[in-house]
PDB file of C-alpha atoms in Angstrom:
ATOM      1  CA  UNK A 111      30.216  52.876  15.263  1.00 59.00           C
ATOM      2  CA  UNK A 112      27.742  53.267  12.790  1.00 69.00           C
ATOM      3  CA  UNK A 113      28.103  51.789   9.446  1.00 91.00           C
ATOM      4  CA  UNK A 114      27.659  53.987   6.615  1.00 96.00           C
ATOM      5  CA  UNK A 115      24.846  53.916   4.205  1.00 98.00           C
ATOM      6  CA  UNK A 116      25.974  52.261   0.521  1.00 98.00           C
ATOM      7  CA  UNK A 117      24.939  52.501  -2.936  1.00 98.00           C
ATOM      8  CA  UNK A 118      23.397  49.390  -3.267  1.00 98.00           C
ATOM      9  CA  UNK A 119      21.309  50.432  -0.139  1.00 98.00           C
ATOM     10  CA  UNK A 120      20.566  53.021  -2.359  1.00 98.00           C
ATOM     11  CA  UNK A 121      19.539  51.632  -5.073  1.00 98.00           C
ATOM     12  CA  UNK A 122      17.398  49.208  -3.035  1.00 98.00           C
ATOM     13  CA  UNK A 123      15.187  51.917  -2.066  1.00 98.00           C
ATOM     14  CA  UNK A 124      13.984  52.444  -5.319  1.00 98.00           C
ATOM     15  CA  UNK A 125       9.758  51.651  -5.107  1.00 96.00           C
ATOM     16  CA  UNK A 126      10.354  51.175  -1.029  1.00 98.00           C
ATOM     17  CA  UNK A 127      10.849  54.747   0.358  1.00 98.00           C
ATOM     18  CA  UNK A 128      11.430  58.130  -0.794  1.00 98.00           C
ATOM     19  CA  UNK A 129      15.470  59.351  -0.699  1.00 98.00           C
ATOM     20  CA  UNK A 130      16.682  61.960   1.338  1.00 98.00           C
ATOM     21  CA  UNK A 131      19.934  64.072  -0.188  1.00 98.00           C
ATOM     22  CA  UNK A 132      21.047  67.119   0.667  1.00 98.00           C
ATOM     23  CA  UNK A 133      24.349  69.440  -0.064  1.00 98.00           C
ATOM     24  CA  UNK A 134      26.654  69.869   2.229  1.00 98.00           C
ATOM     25  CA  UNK A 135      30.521  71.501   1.806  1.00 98.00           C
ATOM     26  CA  UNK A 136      31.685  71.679   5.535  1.00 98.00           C
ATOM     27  CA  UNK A 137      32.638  68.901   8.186  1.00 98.00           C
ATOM     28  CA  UNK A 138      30.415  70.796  10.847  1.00 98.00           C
ATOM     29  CA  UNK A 139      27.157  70.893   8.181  1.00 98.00           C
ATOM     30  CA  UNK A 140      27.796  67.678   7.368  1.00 98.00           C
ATOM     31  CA  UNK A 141      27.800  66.306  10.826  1.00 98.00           C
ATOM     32  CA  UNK A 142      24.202  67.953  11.564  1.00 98.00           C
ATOM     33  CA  UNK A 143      23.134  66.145   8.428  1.00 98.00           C
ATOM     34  CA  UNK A 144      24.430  62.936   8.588  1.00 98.00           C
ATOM     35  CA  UNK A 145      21.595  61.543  10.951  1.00 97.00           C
ATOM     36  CA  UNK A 146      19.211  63.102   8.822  1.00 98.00           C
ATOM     37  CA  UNK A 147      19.721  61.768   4.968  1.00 98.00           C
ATOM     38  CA  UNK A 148      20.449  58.809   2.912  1.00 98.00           C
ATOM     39  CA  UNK A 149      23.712  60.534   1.148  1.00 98.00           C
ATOM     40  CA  UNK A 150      25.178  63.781   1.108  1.00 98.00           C
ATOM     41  CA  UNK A 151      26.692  65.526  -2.023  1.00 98.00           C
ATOM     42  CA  UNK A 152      29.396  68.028  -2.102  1.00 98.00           C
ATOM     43  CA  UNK A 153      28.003  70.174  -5.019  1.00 97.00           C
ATOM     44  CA  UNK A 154      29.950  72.063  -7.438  1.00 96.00           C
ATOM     45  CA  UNK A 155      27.116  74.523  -6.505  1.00 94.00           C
ATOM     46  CA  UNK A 156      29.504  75.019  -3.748  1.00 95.00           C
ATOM     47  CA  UNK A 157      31.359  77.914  -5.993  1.00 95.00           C
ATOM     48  CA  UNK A 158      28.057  80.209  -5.711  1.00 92.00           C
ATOM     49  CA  UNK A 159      27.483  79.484  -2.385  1.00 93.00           C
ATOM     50  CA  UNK A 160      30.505  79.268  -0.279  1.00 95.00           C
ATOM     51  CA  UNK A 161      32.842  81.013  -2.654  1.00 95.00           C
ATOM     52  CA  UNK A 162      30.680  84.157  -4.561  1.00 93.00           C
ATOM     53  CA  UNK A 163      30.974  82.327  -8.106  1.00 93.00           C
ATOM     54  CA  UNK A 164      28.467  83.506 -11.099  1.00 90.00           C
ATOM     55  CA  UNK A 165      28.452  80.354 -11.546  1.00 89.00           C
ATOM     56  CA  UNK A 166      29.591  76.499 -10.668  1.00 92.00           C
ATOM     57  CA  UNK A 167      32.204  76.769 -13.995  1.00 93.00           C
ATOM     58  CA  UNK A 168      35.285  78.376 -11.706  1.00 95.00           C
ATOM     59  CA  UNK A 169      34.934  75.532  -9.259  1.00 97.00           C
ATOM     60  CA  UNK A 170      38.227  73.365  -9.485  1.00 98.00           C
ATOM     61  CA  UNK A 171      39.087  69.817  -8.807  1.00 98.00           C
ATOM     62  CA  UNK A 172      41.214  71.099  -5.819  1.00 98.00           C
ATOM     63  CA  UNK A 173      38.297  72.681  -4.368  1.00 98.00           C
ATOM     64  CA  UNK A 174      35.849  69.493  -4.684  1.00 98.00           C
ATOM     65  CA  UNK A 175      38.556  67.296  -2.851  1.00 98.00           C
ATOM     66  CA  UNK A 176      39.210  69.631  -0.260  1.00 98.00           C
ATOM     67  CA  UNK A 177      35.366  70.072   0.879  1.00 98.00           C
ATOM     68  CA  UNK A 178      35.118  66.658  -0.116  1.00 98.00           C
ATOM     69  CA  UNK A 179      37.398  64.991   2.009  1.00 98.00           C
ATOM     70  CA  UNK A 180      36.026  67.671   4.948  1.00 98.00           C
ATOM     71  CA  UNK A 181      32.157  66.460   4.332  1.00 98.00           C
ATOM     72  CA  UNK A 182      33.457  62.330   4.684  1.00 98.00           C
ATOM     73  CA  UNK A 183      35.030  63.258   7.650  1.00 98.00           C
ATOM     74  CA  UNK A 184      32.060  65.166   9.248  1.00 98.00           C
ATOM     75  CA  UNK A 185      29.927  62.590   9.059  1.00 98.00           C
ATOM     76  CA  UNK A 186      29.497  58.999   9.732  1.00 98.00           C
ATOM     77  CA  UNK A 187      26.259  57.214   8.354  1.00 98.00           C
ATOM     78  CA  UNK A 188      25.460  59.522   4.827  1.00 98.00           C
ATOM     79  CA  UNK A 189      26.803  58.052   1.600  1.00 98.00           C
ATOM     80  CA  UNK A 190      28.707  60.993  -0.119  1.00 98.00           C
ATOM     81  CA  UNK A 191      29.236  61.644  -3.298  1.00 99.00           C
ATOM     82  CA  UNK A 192      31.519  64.568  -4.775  1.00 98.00           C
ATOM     83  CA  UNK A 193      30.639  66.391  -7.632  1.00 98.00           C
ATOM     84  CA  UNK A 194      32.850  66.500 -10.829  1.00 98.00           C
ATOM     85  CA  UNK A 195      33.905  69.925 -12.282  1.00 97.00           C
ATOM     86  CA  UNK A 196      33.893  71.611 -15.059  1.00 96.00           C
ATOM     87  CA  UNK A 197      36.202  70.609 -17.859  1.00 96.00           C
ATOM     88  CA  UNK A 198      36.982  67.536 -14.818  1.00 98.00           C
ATOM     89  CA  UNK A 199      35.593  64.653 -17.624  1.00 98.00           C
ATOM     90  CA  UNK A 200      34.453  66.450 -20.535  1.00 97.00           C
ATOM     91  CA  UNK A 201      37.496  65.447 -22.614  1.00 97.00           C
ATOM     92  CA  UNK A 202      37.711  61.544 -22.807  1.00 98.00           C
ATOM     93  CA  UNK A 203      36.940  58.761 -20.354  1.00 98.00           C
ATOM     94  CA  UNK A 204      40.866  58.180 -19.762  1.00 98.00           C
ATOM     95  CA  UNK A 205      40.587  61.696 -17.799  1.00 98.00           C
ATOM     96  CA  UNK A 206      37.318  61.163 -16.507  1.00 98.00           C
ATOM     97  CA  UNK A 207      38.814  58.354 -14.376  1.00 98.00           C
ATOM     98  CA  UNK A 208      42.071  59.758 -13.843  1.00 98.00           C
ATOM     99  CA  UNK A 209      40.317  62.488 -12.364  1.00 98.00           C
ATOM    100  CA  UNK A 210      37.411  59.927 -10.596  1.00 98.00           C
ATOM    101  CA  UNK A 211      39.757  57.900  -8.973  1.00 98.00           C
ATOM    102  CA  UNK A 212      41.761  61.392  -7.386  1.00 98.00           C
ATOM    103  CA  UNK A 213      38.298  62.438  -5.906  1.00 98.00           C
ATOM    104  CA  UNK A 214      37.817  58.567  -4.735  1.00 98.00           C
ATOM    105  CA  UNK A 215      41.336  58.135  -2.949  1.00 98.00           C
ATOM    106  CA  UNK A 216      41.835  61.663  -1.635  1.00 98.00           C
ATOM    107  CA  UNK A 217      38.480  62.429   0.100  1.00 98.00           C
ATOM    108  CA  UNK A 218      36.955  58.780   0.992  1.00 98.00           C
ATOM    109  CA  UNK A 219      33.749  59.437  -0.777  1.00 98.00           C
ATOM    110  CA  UNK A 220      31.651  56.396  -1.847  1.00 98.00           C
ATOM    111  CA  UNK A 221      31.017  57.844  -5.633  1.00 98.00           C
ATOM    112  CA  UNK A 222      30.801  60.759  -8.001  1.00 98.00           C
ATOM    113  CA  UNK A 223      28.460  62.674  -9.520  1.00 98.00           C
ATOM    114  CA  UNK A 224      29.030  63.737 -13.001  1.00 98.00           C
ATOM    115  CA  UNK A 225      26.572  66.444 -15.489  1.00 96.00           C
ATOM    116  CA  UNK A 226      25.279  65.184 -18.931  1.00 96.00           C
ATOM    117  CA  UNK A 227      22.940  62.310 -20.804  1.00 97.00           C
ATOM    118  CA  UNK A 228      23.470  60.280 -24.147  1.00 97.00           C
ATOM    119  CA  UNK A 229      26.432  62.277 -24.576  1.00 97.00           C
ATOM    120  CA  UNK A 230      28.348  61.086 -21.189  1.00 98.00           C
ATOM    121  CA  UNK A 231      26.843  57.752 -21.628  1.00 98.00           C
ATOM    122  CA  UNK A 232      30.178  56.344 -22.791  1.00 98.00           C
ATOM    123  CA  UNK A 233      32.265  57.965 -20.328  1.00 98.00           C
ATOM    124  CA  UNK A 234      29.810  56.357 -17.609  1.00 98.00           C
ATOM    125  CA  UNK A 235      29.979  52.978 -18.865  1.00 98.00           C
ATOM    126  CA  UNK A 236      34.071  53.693 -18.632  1.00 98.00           C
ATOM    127  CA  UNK A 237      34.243  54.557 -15.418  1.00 98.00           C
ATOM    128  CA  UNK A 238      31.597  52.307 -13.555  1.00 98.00           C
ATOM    129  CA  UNK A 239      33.419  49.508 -15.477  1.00 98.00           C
ATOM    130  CA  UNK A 240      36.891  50.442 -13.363  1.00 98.00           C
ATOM    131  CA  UNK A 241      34.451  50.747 -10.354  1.00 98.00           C
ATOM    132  CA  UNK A 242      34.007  54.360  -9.963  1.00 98.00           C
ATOM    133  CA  UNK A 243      30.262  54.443  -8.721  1.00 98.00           C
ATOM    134  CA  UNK A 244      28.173  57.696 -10.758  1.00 98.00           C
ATOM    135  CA  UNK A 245      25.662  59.397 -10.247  1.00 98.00           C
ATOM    136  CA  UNK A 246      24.363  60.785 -13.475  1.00 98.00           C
ATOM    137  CA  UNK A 247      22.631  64.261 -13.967  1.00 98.00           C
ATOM    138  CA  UNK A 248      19.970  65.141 -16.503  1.00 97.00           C
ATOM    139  CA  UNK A 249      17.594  67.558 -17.197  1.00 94.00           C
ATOM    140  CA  UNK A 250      19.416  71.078 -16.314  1.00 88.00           C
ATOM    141  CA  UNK A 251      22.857  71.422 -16.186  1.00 89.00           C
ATOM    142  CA  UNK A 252      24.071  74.083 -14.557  1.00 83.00           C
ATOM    143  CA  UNK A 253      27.680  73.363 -15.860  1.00 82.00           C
ATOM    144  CA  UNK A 254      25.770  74.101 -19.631  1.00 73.00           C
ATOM    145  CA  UNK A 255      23.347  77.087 -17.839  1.00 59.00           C
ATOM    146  CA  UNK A 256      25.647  79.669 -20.630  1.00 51.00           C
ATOM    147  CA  UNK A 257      24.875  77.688 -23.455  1.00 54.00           C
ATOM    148  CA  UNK A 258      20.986  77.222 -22.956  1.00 52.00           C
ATOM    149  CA  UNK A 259      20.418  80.447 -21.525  1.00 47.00           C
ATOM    150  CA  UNK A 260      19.928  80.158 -18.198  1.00 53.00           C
ATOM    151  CA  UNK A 261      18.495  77.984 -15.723  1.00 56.00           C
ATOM    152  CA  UNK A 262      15.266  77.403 -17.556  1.00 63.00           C
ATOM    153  CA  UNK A 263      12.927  74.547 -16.745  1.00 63.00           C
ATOM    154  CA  UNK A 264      13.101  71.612 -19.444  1.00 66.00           C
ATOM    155  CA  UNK A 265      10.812  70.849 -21.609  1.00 69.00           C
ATOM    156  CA  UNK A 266      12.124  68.712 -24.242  1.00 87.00           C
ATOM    157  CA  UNK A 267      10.461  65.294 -23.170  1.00 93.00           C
ATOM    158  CA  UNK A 268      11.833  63.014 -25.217  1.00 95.00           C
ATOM    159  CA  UNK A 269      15.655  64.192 -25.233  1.00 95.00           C
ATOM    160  CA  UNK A 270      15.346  64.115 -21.780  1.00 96.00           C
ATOM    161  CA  UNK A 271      14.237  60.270 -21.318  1.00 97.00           C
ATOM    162  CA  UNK A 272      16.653  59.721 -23.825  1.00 97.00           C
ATOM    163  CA  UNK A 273      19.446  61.131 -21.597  1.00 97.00           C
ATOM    164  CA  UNK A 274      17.795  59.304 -18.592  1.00 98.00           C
ATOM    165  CA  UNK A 275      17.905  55.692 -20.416  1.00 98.00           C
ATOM    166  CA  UNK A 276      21.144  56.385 -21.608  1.00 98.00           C
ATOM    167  CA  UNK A 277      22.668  56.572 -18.114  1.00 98.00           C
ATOM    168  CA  UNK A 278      20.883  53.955 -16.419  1.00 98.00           C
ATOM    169  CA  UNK A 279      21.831  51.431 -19.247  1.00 98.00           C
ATOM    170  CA  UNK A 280      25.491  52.773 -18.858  1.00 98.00           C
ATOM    171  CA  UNK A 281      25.779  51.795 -14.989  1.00 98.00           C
ATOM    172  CA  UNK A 282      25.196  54.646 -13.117  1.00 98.00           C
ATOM    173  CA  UNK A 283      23.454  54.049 -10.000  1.00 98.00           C
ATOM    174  CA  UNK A 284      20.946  56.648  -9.691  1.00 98.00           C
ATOM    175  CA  UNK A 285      20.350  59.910 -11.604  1.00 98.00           C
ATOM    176  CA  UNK A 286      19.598  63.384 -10.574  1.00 98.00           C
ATOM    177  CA  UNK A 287      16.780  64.991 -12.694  1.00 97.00           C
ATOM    178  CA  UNK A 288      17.118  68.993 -12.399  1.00 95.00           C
ATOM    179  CA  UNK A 289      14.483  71.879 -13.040  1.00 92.00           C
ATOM    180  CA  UNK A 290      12.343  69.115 -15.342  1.00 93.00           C
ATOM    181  CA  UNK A 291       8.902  69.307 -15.852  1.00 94.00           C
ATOM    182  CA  UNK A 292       6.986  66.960 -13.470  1.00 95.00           C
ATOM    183  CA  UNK A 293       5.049  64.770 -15.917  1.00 96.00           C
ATOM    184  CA  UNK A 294       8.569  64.213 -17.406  1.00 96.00           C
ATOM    185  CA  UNK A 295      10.166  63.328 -14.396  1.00 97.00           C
ATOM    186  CA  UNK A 296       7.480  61.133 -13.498  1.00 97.00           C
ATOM    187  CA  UNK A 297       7.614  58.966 -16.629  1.00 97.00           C
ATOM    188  CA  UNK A 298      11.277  58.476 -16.529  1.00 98.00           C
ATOM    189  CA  UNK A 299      10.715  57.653 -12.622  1.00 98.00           C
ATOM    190  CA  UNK A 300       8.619  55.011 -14.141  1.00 98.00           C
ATOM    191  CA  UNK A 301      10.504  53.841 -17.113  1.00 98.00           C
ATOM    192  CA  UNK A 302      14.229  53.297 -15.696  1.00 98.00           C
ATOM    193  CA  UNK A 303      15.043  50.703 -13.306  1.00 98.00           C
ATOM    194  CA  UNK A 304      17.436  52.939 -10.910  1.00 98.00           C
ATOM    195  CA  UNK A 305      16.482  55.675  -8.421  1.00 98.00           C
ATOM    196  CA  UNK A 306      15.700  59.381  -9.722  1.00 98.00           C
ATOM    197  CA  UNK A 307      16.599  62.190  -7.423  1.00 98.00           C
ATOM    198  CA  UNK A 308      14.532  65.333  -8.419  1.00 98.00           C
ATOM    199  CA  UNK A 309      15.472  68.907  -8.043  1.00 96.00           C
ATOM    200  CA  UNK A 310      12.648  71.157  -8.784  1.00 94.00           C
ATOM    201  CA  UNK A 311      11.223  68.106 -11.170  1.00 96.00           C
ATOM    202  CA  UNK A 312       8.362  67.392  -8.856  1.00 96.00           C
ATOM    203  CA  UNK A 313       7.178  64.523  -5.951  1.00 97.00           C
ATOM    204  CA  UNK A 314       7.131  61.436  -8.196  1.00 98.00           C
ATOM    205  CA  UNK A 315      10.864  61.276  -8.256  1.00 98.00           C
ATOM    206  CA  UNK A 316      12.196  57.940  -6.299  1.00 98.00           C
ATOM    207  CA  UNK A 317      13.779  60.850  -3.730  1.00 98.00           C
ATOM    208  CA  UNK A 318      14.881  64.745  -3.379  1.00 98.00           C
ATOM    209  CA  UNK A 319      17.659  66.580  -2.839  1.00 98.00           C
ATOM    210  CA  UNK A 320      18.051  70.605  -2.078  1.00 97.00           C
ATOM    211  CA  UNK A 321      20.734  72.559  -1.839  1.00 96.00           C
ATOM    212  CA  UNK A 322      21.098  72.866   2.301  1.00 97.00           C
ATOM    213  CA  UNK A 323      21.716  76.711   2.467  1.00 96.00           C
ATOM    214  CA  UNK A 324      18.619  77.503   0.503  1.00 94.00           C
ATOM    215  CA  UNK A 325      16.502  75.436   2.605  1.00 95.00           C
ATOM    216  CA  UNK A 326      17.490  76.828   5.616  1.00 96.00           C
ATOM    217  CA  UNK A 327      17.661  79.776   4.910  1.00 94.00           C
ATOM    218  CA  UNK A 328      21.023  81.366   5.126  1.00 92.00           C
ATOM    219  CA  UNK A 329      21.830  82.271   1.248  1.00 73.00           C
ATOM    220  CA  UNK A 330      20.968  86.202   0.121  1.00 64.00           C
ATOM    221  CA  UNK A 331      21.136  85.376  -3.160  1.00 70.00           C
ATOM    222  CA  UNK A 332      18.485  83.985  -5.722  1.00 74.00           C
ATOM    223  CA  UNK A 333      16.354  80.982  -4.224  1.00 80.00           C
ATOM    224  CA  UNK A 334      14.612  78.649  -6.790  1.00 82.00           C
ATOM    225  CA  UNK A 335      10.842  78.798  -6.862  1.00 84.00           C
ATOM    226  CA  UNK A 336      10.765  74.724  -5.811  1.00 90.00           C
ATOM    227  CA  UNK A 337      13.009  75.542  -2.543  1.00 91.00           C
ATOM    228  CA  UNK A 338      10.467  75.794   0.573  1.00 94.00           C
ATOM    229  CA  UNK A 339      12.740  77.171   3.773  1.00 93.00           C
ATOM    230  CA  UNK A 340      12.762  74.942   6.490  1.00 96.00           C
ATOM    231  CA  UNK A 341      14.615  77.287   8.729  1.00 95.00           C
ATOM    232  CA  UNK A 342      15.810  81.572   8.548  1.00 94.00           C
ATOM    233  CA  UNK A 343      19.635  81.266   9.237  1.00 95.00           C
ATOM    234  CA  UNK A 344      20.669  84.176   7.685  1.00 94.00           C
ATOM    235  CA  UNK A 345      18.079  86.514   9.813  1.00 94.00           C
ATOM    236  CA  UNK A 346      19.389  84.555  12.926  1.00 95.00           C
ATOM    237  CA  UNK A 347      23.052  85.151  12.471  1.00 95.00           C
ATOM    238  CA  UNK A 348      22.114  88.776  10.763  1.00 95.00           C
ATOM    239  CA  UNK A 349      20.504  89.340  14.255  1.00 97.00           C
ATOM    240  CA  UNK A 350      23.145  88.244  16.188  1.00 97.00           C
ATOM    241  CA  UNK A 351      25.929  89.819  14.440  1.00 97.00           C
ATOM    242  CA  UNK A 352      23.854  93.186  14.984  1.00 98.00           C
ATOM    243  CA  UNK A 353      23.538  92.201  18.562  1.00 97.00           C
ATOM    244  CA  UNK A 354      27.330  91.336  19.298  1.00 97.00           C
ATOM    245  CA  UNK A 355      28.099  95.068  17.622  1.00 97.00           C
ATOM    246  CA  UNK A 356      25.933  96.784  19.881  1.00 96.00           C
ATOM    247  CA  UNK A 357      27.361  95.035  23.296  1.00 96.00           C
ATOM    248  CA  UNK A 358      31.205  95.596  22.303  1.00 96.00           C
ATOM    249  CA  UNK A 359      30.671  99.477  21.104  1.00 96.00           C
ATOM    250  CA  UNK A 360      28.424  99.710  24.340  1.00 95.00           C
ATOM    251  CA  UNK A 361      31.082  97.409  26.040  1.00 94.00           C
ATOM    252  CA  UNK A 362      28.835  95.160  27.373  1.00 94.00           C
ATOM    253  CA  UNK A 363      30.784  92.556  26.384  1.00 96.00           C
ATOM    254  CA  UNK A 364      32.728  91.027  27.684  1.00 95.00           C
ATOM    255  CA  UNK A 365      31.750  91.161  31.392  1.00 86.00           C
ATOM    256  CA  UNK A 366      33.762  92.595  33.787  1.00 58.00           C
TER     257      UNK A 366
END
């Protein structure tokens, strides 16, 4: 049985190889990925993908366990991680473990991935110190997208490195940088001593990580400028749904 990748593997790969994340929310996804990547996270981007959400805020805790525990048992080398929702560990560290150590115990998942810098430092430190691994998040956050407007590239170099030293010195293992300019991305790359996982912040992050539907191609919705399609899903299944209509109106299926 294969063993699964861990977060000091992880780590470890920092200045060896590039990392390889992407989203999943389903066992069956998750088990075409697993071979594929280094870990898998189950996004709170789930709510606008899987769900129809105008955003990741009406994503619950209920919801992150139950596609959580689904992607952990889909797949048997990827690390996962599970994102932490909105208003999840916004309102003290206390809850941010409470909350931490539900998403540990009832999915399996090797870690958690929570939004915010200098700000969530605190909460960080809290709950790697009660062995909750996180993964930290700067640059955009979509869980903040209302209050700055959108989701805007950053640009705001030094808040930004800030952020990023503020969660490496708190513990977390690695951080997500979102929708950040490259030179910035590049520069924090160089000055922290854990991994950086860009998203739309450029090729000198320590790995990547897209959102699996918008690289292959099966979303309708908006697709970021960064994503490049690796497959068509959605004209594939739109074909064969077409296909499928035409054989049972023309009953040609099934056979005789």
């Amino acid at each position: 049985m294969a063993k699964r990748t861990t977060i000091p593997q992880i780590m470890r790969l920092k200045g060896q190889r590039p990392i390889v994340s992407l989203t999943a929310y389903t066992a069956p996804l998750a088990s075409l990925l697993d071979e594929h990547v280094d870990f898998l996270l189950v996004g709170d981007s789930m709510g606008m993908v899987l769900y129809g959400l105008p955003s990741t805020i009406g994503v619950t805790l209920e919801m992150m366990i139950a596609h959580g525990a689904a992607v952990v048992r889909g797949s048997k080398k990827a690390c996962v991680i599970v994102d932490m929702p909105f208003g999840s560990y916004q309102a003290s560290p206390t809850k941010a473990f409470e909350n931490a150590a539900r998403i540990m115990s009832e999915t399996g998942c090797a870690g958690v991935k929570l939004e915010g810098g200098q700000e969530m430092a605190e909460t960080i430190k809290f709950l790697v110190e009660r062995g909750v691994p996180v993964l930290a998040h700067v640059g955009l956050l979509p869980q903040h997208a209302n209050q700055v407007g959108g989701f805007l590239t950053q640009r705001d170099e030094e808040k930004i490195l800030a952020d990023a030293h503020a969660v490496a010195n708190a513990g977390a293992f690695a951080t997500v940088i979102e929708c950040t300019e490259p030179a910035i991305s590049r520069r924090i790359t160089n000055e922290i001593a854990i991994p950086t996982i860009g998203i739309g912040a450029g090729v000198d992050c320590d790995g990547q990580i897209l959102v699996t539907e918008d690289m292959i191609g099966q979303g309708t919705g908006y697709v970021p400028s960064f994503v490049k399609r690796y497959a068509e899903v959605h004209e594939d299944i739109t074909k064969a749904a077409h296909n499928y209509a035409e054989d049972v109106r023309n009953k040609r299926f099934p056979k005789a």
